[in-house]
Tab-separated table of N, CA and C in Angstrom:
chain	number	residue	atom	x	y	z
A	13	UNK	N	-6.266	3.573	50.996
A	13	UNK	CA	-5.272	3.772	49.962
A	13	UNK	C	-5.742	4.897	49.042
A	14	UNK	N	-5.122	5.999	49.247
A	14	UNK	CA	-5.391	7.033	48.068
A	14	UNK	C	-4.982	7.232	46.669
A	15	UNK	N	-6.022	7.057	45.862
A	15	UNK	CA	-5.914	7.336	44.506
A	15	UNK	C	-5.173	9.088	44.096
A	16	UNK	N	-4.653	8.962	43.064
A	16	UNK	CA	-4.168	10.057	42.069
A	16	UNK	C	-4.148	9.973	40.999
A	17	UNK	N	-4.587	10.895	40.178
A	17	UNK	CA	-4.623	11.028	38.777
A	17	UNK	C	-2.993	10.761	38.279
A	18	UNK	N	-3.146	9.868	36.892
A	18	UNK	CA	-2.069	9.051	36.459
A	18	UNK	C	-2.069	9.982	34.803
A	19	UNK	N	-0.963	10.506	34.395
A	19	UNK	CA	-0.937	10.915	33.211
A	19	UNK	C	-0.227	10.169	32.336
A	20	UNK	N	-0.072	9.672	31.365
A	20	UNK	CA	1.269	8.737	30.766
A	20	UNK	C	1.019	9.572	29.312
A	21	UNK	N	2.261	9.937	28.945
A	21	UNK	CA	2.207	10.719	27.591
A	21	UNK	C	3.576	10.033	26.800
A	22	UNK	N	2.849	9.736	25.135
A	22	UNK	CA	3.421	9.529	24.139
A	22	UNK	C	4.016	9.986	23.265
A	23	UNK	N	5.438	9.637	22.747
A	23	UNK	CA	5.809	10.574	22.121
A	23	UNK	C	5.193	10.485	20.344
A	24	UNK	N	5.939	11.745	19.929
A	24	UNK	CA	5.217	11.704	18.661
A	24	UNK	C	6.027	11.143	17.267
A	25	UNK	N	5.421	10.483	16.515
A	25	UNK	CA	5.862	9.682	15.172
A	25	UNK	C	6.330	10.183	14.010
A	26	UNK	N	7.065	10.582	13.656
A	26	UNK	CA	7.256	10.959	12.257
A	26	UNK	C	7.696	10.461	11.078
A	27	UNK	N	7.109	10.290	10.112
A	27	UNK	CA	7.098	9.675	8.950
A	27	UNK	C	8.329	10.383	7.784
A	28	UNK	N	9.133	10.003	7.245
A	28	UNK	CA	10.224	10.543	6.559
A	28	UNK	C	9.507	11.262	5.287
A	29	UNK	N	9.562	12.208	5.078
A	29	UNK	CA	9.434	13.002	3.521
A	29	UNK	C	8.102	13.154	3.867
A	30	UNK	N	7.662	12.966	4.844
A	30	UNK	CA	5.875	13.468	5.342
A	30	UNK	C	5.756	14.631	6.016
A	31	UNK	N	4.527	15.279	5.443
A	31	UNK	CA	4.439	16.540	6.586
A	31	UNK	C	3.070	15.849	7.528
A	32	UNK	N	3.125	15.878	8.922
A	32	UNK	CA	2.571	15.125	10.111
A	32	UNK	C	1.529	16.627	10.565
A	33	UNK	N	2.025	17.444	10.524
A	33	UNK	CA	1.363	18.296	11.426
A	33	UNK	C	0.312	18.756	11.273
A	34	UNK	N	-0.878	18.679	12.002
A	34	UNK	CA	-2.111	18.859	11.929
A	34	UNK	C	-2.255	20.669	11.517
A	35	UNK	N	-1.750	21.508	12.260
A	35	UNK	CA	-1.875	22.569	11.618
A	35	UNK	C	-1.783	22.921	10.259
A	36	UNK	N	-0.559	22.052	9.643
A	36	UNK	CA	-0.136	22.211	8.085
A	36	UNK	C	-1.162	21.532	7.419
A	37	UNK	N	-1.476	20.411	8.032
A	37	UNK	CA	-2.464	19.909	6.829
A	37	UNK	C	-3.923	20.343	7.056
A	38	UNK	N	-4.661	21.177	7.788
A	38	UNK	CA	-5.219	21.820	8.125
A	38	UNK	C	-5.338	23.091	6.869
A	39	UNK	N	-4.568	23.537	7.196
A	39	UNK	CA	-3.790	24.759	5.909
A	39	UNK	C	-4.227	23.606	4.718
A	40	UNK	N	-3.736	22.962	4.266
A	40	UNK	CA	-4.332	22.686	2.834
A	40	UNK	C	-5.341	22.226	2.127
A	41	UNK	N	-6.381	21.646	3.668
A	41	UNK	CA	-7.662	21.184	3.744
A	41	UNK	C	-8.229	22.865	3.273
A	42	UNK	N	-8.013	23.204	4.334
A	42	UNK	CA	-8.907	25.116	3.993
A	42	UNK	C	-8.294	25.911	2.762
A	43	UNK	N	-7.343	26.163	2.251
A	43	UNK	CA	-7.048	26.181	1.285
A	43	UNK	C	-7.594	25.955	-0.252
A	44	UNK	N	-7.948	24.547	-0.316
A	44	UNK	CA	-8.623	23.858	-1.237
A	44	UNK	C	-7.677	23.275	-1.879
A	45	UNK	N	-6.218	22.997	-1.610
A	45	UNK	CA	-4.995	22.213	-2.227
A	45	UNK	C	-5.397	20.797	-2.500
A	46	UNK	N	-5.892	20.007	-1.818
A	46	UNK	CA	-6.398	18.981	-1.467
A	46	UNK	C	-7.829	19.392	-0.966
A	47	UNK	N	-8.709	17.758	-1.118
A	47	UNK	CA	-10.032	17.853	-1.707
A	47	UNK	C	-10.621	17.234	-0.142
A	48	UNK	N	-9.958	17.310	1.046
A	48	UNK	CA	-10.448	16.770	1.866
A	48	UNK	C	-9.383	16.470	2.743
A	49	UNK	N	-9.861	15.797	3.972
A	49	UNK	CA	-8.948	15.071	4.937
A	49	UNK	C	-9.062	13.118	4.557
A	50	UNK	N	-9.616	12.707	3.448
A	50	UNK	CA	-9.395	11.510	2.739
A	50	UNK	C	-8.996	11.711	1.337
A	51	UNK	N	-8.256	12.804	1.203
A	51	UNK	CA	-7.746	12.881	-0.215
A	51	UNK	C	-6.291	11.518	-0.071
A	52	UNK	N	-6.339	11.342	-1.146
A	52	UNK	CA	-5.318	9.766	-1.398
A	52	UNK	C	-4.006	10.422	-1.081
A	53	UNK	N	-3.703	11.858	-0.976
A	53	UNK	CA	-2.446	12.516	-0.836
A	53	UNK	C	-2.383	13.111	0.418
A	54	UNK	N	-2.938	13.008	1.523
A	54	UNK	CA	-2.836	13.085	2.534
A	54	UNK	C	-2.761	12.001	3.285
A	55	UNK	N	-1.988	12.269	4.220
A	55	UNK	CA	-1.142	11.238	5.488
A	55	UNK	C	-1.956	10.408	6.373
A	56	UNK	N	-3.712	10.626	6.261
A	56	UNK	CA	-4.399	9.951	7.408
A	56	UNK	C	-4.841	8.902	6.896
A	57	UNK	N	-5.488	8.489	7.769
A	57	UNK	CA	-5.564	6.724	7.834
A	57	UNK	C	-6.638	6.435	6.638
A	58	UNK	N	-7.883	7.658	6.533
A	58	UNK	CA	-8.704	7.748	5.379
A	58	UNK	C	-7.725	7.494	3.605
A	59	UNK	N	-7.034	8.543	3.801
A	59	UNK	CA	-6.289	8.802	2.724
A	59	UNK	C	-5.659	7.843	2.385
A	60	UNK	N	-4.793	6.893	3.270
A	60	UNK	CA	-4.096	6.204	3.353
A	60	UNK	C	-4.953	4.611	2.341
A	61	UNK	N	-6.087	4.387	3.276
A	61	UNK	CA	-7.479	3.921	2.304
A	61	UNK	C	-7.439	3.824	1.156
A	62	UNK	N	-7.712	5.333	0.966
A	62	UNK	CA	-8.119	5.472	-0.734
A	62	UNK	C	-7.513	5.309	-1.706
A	63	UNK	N	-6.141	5.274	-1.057
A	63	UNK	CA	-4.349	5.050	-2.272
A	63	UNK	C	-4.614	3.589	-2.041
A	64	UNK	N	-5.415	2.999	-1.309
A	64	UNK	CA	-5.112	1.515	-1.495
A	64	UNK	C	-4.541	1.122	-0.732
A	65	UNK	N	-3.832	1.494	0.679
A	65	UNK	CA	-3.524	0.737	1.921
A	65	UNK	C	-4.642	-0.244	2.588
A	66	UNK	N	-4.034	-1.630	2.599
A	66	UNK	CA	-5.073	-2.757	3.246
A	66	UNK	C	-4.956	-2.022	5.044
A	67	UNK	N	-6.187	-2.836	5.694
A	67	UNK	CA	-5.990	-2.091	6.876
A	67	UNK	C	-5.121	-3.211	7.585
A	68	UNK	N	-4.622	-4.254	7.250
A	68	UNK	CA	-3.619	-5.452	7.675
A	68	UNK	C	-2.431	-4.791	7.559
A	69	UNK	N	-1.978	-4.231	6.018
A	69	UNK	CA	-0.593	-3.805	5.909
A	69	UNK	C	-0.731	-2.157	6.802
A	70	UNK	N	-1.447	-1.787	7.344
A	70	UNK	CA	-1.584	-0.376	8.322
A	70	UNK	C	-1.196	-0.713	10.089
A	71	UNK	N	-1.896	-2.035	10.209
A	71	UNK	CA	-2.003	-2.808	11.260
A	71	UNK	C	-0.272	-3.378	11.944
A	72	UNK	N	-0.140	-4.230	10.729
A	72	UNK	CA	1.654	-4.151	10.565
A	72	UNK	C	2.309	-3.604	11.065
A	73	UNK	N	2.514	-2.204	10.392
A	73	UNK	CA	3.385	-1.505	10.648
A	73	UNK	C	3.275	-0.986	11.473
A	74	UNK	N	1.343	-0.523	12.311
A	74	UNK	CA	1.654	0.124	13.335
A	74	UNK	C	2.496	-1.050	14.836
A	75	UNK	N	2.216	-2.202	14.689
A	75	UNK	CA	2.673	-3.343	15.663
A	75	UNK	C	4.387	-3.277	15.415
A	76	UNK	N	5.000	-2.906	13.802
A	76	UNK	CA	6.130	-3.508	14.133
A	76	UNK	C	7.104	-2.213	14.678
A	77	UNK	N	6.565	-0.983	14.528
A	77	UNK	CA	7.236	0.549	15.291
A	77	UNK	C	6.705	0.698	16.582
A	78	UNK	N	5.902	-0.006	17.104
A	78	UNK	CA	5.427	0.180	18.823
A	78	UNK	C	5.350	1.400	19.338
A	79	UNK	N	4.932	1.400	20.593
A	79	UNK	CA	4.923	2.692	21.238
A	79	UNK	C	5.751	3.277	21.910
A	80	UNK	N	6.227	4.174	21.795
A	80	UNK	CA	7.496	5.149	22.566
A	80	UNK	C	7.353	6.179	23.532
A	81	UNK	N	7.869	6.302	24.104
A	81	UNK	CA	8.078	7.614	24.980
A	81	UNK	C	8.928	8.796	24.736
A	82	UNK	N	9.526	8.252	23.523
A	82	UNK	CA	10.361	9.161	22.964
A	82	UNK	C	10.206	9.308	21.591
A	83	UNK	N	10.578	10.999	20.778
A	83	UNK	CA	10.364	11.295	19.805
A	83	UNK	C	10.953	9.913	18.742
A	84	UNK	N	10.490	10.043	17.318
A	84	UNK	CA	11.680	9.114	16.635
A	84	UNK	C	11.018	8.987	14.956
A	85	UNK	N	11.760	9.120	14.043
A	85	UNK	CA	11.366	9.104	12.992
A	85	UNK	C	11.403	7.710	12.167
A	86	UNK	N	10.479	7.408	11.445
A	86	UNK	CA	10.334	6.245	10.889
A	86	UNK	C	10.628	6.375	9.121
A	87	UNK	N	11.658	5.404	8.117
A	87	UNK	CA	11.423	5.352	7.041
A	87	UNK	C	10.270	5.290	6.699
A	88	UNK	N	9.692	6.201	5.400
A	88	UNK	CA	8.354	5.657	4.697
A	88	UNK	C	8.743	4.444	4.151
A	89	UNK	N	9.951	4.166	3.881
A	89	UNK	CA	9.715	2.301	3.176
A	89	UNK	C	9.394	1.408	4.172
A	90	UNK	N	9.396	1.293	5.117
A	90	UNK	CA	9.108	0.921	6.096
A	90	UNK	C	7.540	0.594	5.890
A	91	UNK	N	6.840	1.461	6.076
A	91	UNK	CA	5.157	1.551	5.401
A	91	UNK	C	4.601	0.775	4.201
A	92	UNK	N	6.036	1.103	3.212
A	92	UNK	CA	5.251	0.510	1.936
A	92	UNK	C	6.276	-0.591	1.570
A	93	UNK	N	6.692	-1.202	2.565
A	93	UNK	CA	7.417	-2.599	2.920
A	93	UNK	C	5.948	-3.606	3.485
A	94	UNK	N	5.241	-3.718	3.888
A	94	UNK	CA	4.610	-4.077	5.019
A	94	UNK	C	3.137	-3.627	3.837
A	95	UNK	N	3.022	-2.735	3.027
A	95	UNK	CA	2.040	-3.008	2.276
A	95	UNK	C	2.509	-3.991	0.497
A	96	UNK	N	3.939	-3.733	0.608
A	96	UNK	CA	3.765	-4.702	-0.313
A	96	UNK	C	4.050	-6.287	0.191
A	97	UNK	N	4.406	-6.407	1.016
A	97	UNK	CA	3.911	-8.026	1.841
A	97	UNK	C	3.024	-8.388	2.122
A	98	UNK	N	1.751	-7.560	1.815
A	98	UNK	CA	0.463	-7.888	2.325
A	98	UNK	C	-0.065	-7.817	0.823
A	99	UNK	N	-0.069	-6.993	0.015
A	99	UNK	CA	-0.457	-7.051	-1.280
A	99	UNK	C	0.436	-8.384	-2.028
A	100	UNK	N	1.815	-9.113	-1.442
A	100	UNK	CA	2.084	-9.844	-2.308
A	100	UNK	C	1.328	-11.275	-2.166
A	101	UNK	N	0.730	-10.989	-0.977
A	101	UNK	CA	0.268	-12.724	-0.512
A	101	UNK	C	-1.541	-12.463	-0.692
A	102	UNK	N	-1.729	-11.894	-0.971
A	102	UNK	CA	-2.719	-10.979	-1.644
A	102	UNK	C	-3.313	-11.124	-2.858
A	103	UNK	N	-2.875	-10.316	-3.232
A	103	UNK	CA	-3.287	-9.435	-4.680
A	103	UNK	C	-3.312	-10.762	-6.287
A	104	UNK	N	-3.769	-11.022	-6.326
A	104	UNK	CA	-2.807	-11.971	-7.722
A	104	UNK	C	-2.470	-10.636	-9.113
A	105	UNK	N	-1.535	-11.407	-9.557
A	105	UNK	CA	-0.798	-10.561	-10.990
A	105	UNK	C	-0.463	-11.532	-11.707
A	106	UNK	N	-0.874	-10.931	-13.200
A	106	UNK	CA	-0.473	-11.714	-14.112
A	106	UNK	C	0.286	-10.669	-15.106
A	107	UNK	N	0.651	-11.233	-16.181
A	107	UNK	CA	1.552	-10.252	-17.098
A	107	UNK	C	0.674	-10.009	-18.369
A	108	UNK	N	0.735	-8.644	-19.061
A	108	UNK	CA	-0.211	-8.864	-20.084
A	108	UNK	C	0.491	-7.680	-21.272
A	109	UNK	N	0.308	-7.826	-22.525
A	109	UNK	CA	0.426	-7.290	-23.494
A	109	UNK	C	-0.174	-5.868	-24.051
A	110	UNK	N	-0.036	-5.169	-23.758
A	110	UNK	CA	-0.826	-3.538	-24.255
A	110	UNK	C	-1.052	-3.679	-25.349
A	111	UNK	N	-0.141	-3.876	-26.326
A	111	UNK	CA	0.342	-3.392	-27.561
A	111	UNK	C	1.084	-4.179	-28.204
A	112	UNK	N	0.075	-5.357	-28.351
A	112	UNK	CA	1.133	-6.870	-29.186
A	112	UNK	C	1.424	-6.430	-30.440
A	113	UNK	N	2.231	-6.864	-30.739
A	113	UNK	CA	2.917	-6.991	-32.499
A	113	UNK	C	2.392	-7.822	-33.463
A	114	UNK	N	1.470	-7.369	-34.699
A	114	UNK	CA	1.549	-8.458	-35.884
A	114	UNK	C	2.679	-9.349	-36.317
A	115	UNK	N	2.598	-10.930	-35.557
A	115	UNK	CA	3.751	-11.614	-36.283
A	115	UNK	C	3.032	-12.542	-36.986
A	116	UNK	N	3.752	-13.061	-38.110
A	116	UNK	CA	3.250	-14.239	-39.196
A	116	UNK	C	4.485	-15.117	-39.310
A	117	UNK	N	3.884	-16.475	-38.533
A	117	UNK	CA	5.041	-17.343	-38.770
A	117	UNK	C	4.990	-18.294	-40.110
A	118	UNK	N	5.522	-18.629	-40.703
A	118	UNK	CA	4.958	-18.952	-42.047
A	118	UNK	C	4.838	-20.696	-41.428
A	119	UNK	N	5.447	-21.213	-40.773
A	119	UNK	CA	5.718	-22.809	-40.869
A	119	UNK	C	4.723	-23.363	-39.844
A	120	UNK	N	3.676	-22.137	-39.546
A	120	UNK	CA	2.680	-22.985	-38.420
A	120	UNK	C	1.175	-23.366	-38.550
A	121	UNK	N	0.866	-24.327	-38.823
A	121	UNK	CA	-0.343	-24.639	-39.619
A	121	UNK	C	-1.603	-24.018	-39.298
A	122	UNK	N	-2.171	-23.866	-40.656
A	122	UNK	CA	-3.207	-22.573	-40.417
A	122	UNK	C	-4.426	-23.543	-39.977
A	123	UNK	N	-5.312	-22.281	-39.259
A	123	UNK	CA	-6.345	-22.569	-38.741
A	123	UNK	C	-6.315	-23.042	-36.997
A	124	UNK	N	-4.897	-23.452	-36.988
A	124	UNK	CA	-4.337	-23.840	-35.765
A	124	UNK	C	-4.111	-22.891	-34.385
A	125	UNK	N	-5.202	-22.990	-33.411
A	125	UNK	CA	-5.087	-21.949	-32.378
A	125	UNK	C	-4.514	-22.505	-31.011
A	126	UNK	N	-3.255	-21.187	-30.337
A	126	UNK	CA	-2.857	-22.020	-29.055
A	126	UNK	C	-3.273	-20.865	-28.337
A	127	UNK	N	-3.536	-21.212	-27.026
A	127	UNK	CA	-4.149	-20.108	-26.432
A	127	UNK	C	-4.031	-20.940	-24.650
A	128	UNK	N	-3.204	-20.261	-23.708
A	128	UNK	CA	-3.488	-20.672	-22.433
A	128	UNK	C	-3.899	-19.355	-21.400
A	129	UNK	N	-3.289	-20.119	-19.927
A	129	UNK	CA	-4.111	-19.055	-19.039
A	129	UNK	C	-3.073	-19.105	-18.330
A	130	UNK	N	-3.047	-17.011	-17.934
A	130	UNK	CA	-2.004	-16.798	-17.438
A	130	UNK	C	-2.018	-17.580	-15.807
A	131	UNK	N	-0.436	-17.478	-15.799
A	131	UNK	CA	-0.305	-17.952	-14.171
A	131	UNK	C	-0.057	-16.459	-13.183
A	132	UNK	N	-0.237	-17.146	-12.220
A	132	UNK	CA	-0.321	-15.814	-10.812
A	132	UNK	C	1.517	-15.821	-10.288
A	133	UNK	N	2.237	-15.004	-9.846
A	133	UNK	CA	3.032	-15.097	-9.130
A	133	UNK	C	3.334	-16.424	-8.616
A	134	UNK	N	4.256	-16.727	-8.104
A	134	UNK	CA	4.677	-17.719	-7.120
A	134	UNK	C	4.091	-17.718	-5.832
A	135	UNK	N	4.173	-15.992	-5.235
A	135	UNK	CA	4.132	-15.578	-3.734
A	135	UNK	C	2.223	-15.606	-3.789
A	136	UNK	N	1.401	-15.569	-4.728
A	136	UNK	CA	0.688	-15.324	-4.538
A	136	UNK	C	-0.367	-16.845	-4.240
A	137	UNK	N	-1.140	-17.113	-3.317
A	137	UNK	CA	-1.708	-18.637	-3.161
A	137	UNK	C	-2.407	-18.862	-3.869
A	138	UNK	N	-2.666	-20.057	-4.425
A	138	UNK	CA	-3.927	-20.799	-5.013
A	138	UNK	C	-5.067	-20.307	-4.894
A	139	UNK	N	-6.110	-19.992	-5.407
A	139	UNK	CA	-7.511	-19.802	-4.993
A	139	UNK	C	-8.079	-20.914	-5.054
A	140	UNK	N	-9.484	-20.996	-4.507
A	140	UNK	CA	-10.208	-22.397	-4.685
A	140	UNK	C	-10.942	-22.763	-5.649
A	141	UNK	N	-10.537	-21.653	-6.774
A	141	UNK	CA	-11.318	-22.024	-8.029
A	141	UNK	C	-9.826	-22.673	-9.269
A	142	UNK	N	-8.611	-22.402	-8.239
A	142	UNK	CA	-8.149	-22.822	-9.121
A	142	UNK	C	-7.187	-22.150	-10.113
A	143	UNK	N	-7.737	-20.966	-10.033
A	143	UNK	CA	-6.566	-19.306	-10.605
A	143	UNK	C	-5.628	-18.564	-9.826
């Protein structure tokens, strides 16, 4: 049974409002526009990193666009759909005050302190300490 060399070629991905092309971003690496090929404003997987993409919400999205044989362009919300579902089950948030206001309530007895602890999201789980 004779063997032959097998080629299988993929098509290529494009990201909406992204420039993809290695030549172009090449150009702004040499340039000095950008500070690298992991600058947070470039399109690669480094960069992608440093803005704070989990490699789960990267993982995602590459599983839920699959592989093609044909050209095809992808929404960027798409991307940062899939990182904020991973940052929401994630991340905890609480709400907080910059720039509170001096108020004086006159009818609330002095010396008297209330003071609690913020809560996390809904979406976000329990930890095992309890926050």
């Amino acid at each position: 049974m004779p063997c032959h060399p097998q080629q299988i070629e993929f098509a290529r991905l494009n990201v909406s409002y992204t420039v993809l092309s290695k030549r172009k971003l090449l150009e702004l690496v040499e340039e000095g526009r950008v500070r690298g090929w992991d600058d947070p404003r470039m399109p690669t997987i480094s960069g992608l990193r440093r803005r704070g993409y989990t490699p789960e919400a990267i993982r995602a999205f590459c599983d839920r666009i699959g592989v093609s044989k044909v050209n095809s362009t992808v929404d960027i919300a798409l991307l940062e759909y899939f990182i904020r579902e991973h940052l929401n089950k994630t991340a905890p948030r609480v709400m907080a005050v910059l720039r509170p206001l001096k108020l004086i309530i006159d009818d609330y007895p002095e010396g008297r302190v209330r003071s609690w602890r913020p809560r996390t999201t809904r979406r976000t789980p329990r930890r095992a300490n309890g926050r």
